[in-house]
Coordinates of C-alpha atoms in Angstrom, one line a residue:
X263 CA -96.1 -138.2 -15.1
X264 CA -98.2 -141.0 -15.1
X265 CA -101.6 -141.8 -12.7
X266 CA -99.9 -145.0 -12.0
X267 CA -96.7 -143.5 -10.5
X268 CA -97.3 -144.1 -7.0
X269 CA -97.5 -148.1 -7.6
X270 CA -94.2 -148.7 -9.6
X271 CA -92.0 -150.2 -6.6
X272 CA -94.9 -151.3 -4.4
X273 CA -93.7 -154.5 -2.4
X274 CA -95.3 -157.3 -1.2
X275 CA -94.1 -159.9 1.1
X276 CA -95.2 -163.5 1.4
X277 CA -94.7 -166.6 3.2
X278 CA -95.2 -170.5 2.9
X279 CA -93.9 -174.0 3.1
X280 CA -93.7 -176.6 1.0
X281 CA -95.4 -179.1 2.5
X282 CA -95.6 -183.1 0.9
X283 CA -99.2 -182.5 0.4
X284 CA -98.5 -179.7 -1.6
X285 CA -95.9 -181.8 -3.4
X286 CA -98.0 -184.8 -3.8
X287 CA -100.9 -182.9 -5.6
X288 CA -98.6 -181.0 -7.8
X289 CA -97.1 -184.0 -9.2
X290 CA -101.1 -186.1 -9.5
X291 CA -101.5 -183.0 -11.5
X292 CA -98.9 -183.9 -14.4
X293 CA -99.0 -187.7 -13.9
X294 CA -95.1 -187.4 -12.5
X295 CA -93.3 -189.4 -9.8
X296 CA -91.2 -187.4 -6.9
X297 CA -87.6 -186.6 -7.4
X298 CA -85.6 -189.1 -5.3
X299 CA -83.0 -186.6 -4.1
X300 CA -86.0 -184.2 -2.2
X301 CA -85.7 -181.5 -4.6
X302 CA -88.9 -180.1 -6.1
X303 CA -89.3 -179.9 -9.5
X304 CA -88.9 -176.4 -11.4
X305 CA -92.0 -175.0 -11.9
X306 CA -93.5 -175.4 -8.7
X307 CA -92.8 -172.2 -7.9
X308 CA -95.8 -170.9 -9.5
X309 CA -97.9 -172.6 -6.5
X310 CA -96.2 -170.7 -3.6
X311 CA -96.7 -167.7 -1.4
X312 CA -100.0 -167.3 -3.9
X313 CA -102.8 -164.3 -3.2
X314 CA -105.1 -165.2 -0.6
X315 CA -108.0 -162.6 -1.0
X316 CA -111.3 -163.6 0.9
X317 CA -114.1 -164.7 -1.5
X318 CA -116.0 -161.5 -0.9
X319 CA -112.9 -159.1 -2.4
X320 CA -112.8 -161.1 -5.3
X321 CA -113.9 -158.9 -9.0
X322 CA -116.6 -160.5 -11.5
X323 CA -113.2 -162.3 -13.1
X324 CA -112.5 -163.9 -9.9
X325 CA -109.4 -162.0 -9.6
X326 CA -109.0 -159.9 -6.1
X327 CA -110.2 -156.5 -7.0
X328 CA -107.7 -153.9 -7.0
X329 CA -108.4 -150.3 -5.7
X330 CA -106.0 -146.7 -4.8
X331 CA -105.6 -148.1 -1.2
X332 CA -102.0 -148.6 0.3
X333 CA -103.3 -152.4 0.9
X334 CA -103.6 -153.1 -2.9
X335 CA -100.6 -154.3 -4.7
X336 CA -101.6 -153.8 -7.9
X337 CA -103.2 -151.0 -9.5
X338 CA -106.5 -150.6 -10.0
X339 CA -106.3 -150.6 -14.2
X340 CA -110.3 -150.0 -15.7
X341 CA -109.9 -152.8 -18.5
X342 CA -111.2 -155.9 -17.4
X343 CA -109.7 -158.7 -19.3
X344 CA -106.7 -159.9 -17.7
X345 CA -103.7 -162.7 -18.8
X346 CA -100.4 -163.5 -17.6
X347 CA -98.6 -162.4 -21.5
X348 CA -95.1 -163.7 -20.0
X349 CA -92.4 -164.7 -18.0
X350 CA -88.7 -164.5 -17.6
X351 CA -87.2 -166.7 -15.2
X352 CA -83.6 -167.4 -13.5
X353 CA -83.4 -171.0 -11.6
X354 CA -80.7 -170.2 -9.2
X355 CA -81.0 -173.4 -6.8
X356 CA -83.0 -176.1 -6.5
X357 CA -86.2 -175.9 -3.6
X358 CA -86.4 -178.5 -1.1
X359 CA -89.2 -180.4 -0.1
X360 CA -90.2 -179.2 3.7
X361 CA -88.6 -175.9 3.8
X362 CA -89.6 -172.3 4.5
X363 CA -90.2 -170.1 1.2
X364 CA -90.5 -166.4 1.3
X365 CA -91.4 -164.4 -2.0
X366 CA -91.0 -160.5 -2.1
X367 CA -92.6 -158.9 -5.1
X368 CA -91.9 -155.5 -6.7
X369 CA -94.0 -153.5 -9.6
X370 CA -90.7 -152.8 -11.9
X371 CA -93.2 -150.6 -15.0
X372 CA -97.0 -150.0 -15.7
X373 CA -96.9 -149.5 -19.8
X374 CA -99.8 -148.2 -21.5
X375 CA -100.3 -149.1 -25.3
X376 CA -102.9 -148.8 -28.0
X377 CA -102.8 -151.9 -30.4
X378 CA -105.0 -153.8 -32.9
X379 CA -107.1 -155.1 -30.1
X380 CA -107.4 -152.1 -28.2
X381 CA -106.1 -150.5 -25.3
X382 CA -103.8 -152.5 -23.6
X383 CA -102.0 -152.1 -19.8
X384 CA -98.8 -153.9 -19.1
X385 CA -97.6 -154.7 -15.3
X386 CA -94.5 -155.8 -14.9
X387 CA -93.8 -157.6 -11.8
X388 CA -90.5 -158.9 -10.4
X389 CA -90.5 -161.7 -7.7
X390 CA -87.7 -163.2 -6.0
X391 CA -88.6 -166.5 -3.8
X392 CA -86.0 -167.7 -1.5
X393 CA -85.7 -170.9 0.4
X394 CA -83.6 -171.5 3.7
X395 CA -80.2 -171.0 1.5
X396 CA -81.0 -168.4 0.1
X397 CA -82.5 -167.1 -3.6
X398 CA -84.0 -169.9 -5.3
X399 CA -85.6 -168.1 -8.4
X400 CA -85.7 -165.1 -9.9
X401 CA -89.0 -163.9 -11.9
X402 CA -90.0 -161.1 -13.9
X403 CA -93.9 -161.4 -14.9
X404 CA -95.7 -159.3 -17.6
X405 CA -99.1 -158.8 -16.5
X406 CA -101.5 -157.5 -19.3
X407 CA -105.0 -155.9 -19.4
X408 CA -107.6 -155.3 -21.9
X409 CA -110.5 -153.8 -23.2
X410 CA -114.0 -155.8 -22.3
X411 CA -115.1 -158.1 -25.4
X412 CA -117.3 -156.9 -27.7
X413 CA -120.7 -158.1 -27.6
X414 CA -121.3 -160.6 -30.3
X415 CA -117.7 -161.0 -31.0
X416 CA -116.4 -163.9 -33.1
X417 CA -115.2 -166.6 -30.3
X418 CA -111.6 -166.1 -30.6
X419 CA -108.9 -167.7 -30.9
X420 CA -109.9 -168.5 -34.7
X421 CA -109.0 -171.7 -36.1
X422 CA -105.9 -171.5 -38.2
X423 CA -105.6 -171.9 -41.7
X424 CA -102.5 -173.9 -41.5
X425 CA -104.7 -176.5 -40.4
X426 CA -101.8 -179.0 -38.9
X427 CA -98.7 -178.1 -36.5
X428 CA -95.4 -178.4 -38.9
X429 CA -93.0 -180.8 -36.7
X430 CA -90.2 -180.5 -38.9
X431 CA -87.1 -179.5 -37.5
X432 CA -87.8 -180.2 -33.8
X433 CA -85.9 -182.7 -32.1
X434 CA -88.3 -183.6 -29.3
X435 CA -92.2 -183.6 -29.8
X436 CA -95.2 -184.5 -26.9
X437 CA -98.7 -184.2 -28.1
X438 CA -101.2 -183.9 -25.1
X439 CA -105.1 -182.5 -24.6
X440 CA -105.4 -180.7 -21.8
X441 CA -108.7 -181.1 -20.0
X442 CA -111.0 -180.0 -17.4
X443 CA -109.7 -181.9 -14.3
X444 CA -106.5 -180.7 -15.6
X445 CA -107.3 -177.0 -15.2
X446 CA -109.2 -177.6 -12.0
X447 CA -106.0 -179.1 -10.5
X448 CA -103.5 -176.2 -11.5
X449 CA -106.2 -173.2 -10.7
X450 CA -106.3 -175.1 -7.4
X451 CA -102.6 -175.4 -6.9
X452 CA -102.4 -171.6 -7.5
X453 CA -105.8 -170.6 -6.1
X454 CA -106.0 -169.0 -9.2
X455 CA -110.1 -168.2 -9.5
X456 CA -110.2 -166.2 -12.7
X457 CA -113.4 -167.5 -14.4
X458 CA -111.9 -168.1 -18.2
X459 CA -110.2 -171.6 -16.5
X460 CA -113.4 -173.1 -15.3
X461 CA -116.5 -171.0 -16.0
X462 CA -116.9 -172.2 -19.6
X463 CA -120.3 -169.7 -20.2
X464 CA -118.3 -166.6 -18.6
X465 CA -115.2 -167.4 -21.0
X466 CA -117.7 -167.6 -24.0
X467 CA -120.7 -165.5 -23.2
X468 CA -118.5 -162.7 -21.4
X469 CA -115.1 -163.1 -22.6
X470 CA -115.5 -164.4 -25.9
X471 CA -113.0 -167.4 -25.9
X472 CA -113.8 -170.3 -28.1
X473 CA -113.4 -172.4 -24.8
X474 CA -112.1 -173.0 -21.1
X475 CA -108.8 -171.2 -21.9
X476 CA -105.6 -173.2 -20.5
X477 CA -103.9 -171.2 -18.0
X478 CA -100.3 -169.9 -19.2
X479 CA -98.3 -171.0 -16.5
X480 CA -99.7 -174.5 -17.1
X481 CA -98.4 -174.5 -20.6
X482 CA -95.0 -173.0 -19.4
X483 CA -95.0 -175.6 -16.6
X484 CA -95.7 -178.4 -19.0
X485 CA -92.5 -177.2 -21.2
X486 CA -89.9 -177.5 -18.2
X487 CA -91.5 -180.8 -18.1
X488 CA -90.7 -181.6 -21.6
X489 CA -87.1 -180.2 -20.6
X490 CA -87.1 -182.7 -17.8
X491 CA -87.9 -185.3 -20.0
X492 CA -85.1 -185.0 -21.7
X493 CA -82.1 -183.4 -19.1
X494 CA -83.4 -184.6 -16.0
X495 CA -84.7 -182.4 -12.8
X496 CA -83.9 -179.0 -12.3
X497 CA -81.4 -179.1 -15.4
X498 CA -82.5 -175.4 -16.5
X499 CA -80.8 -172.2 -15.4
X500 CA -83.1 -170.0 -17.3
X501 CA -86.6 -170.1 -19.1
X502 CA -88.3 -167.1 -20.9
X503 CA -91.9 -167.4 -22.7
X504 CA -94.3 -165.5 -24.0
X505 CA -97.9 -165.9 -24.7
X506 CA -98.9 -165.9 -28.3
X507 CA -102.4 -167.3 -28.6
X508 CA -104.5 -168.9 -26.0
X509 CA -104.5 -172.6 -25.8
X510 CA -108.2 -173.8 -25.5
X511 CA -109.1 -176.8 -22.9
X512 CA -109.9 -180.1 -25.0
X513 CA -107.9 -178.9 -27.7
X514 CA -104.8 -180.7 -28.6
X515 CA -101.2 -179.0 -27.5
X516 CA -97.6 -180.0 -29.3
X517 CA -94.8 -178.7 -27.3
X518 CA -91.6 -179.2 -28.8
X519 CA -87.7 -178.1 -28.1
X520 CA -84.4 -178.0 -30.1
X521 CA -81.5 -176.9 -29.8
X522 CA -77.2 -177.6 -29.3
X523 CA -75.5 -177.0 -26.2
X524 CA -76.9 -175.1 -23.7
X525 CA -79.3 -172.6 -25.8
X526 CA -82.4 -174.2 -26.2
X527 CA -85.4 -173.5 -28.0
X528 CA -89.2 -174.4 -26.8
X529 CA -92.6 -174.3 -28.5
X530 CA -96.7 -175.2 -28.0
X531 CA -98.5 -175.0 -31.0
X532 CA -102.4 -175.9 -30.8
X533 CA -103.3 -179.1 -33.5
X534 CA -104.5 -176.5 -35.9
X535 CA -101.2 -175.0 -36.4
X536 CA -101.4 -172.2 -34.4
X537 CA -98.5 -171.1 -32.2
X538 CA -99.4 -170.5 -28.9
X539 CA -96.3 -170.2 -27.0
X540 CA -92.5 -169.4 -27.7
X541 CA -90.1 -170.3 -25.2
X542 CA -86.5 -170.2 -24.8
X543 CA -84.2 -171.5 -21.6
X544 CA -80.6 -172.1 -21.1
X545 CA -79.2 -175.7 -19.4
X546 CA -76.9 -175.0 -16.1

C-alpha cells in the first residue's frame, strides 16, 4: 500500500471555449497564419482548461500548492522540483474555432524511483478533451517531482562535448532560438506560473539551471509545427514525446524529423549537440 493510494483515480473536470482571442494569441506566438478551414492547429489543446488557482494559492516555484485535502487534485509530494517529463497524445478529431470544450483528468499512477539524480516521483495523469461533437484529444501526461538542487551545484545542463548537431539522416530540419518573449507568451497562454520559465535568478540560484528553461510542451508544440509544415494542419493521429535534457532560452534549438509512410521520428537538439527531446508520431 502506498501513501499516495488515495490519489489514484482522483478526477477533475474543467471547461473552456476556443475563442478568437486565444487562437489569435497562440498563432502570434508561433508566427503563424490561421488555418482557413475553421479548425485549430494541433497543440493548442495545451492552452485549454488550464489550472486557475488564485495567486495566493501558488507555492514558491509558482505552481499551485498541493495538500492532502479532497480539493487537491495532485498529491502533496514533498519533492520541490517539478518537470513535465513526457506525453502520449492521440488526436481523434480537430477542435473548432468558437466551440465549447470540456476536459476530464484522472490520476492513473504514482511511482517512486531512485536514480543518479536522487529520489524521483512520477505522476501519470490522463486527460480527455471533448469538443461539441465528442472526444478530440486523449493524452497521458507524466509529471516528475525531484529533490532540491544542492546549494552551489554546477549549473545544468552542462555543455555537451559533442560541440555541434549531427543532422545526417534527418530529412527535415528547422533551427530557431527560443526567446524570452516566446517563453513569456507561452506561459501566459497556458497560465503556467512556474518560475523557471521567466525568473532568471530563481532558475539559476534555486533550481541551478544555466538559464531560463524552455517549457516541455513548448518544444513539443514546435515539433508539431514542424510536422504541420511538412504534412499540413491536423495531419497526425498520434504524437509521443519525452524530455531528455532542458532546452535553454536564448540558445539554438534544432528541430528534426524523418520517416517513411505513416511512422515518423522527431527530435529536438541543443546547438551543442545535446538531445533535448525524443518524439515519435503517426500520420492519419
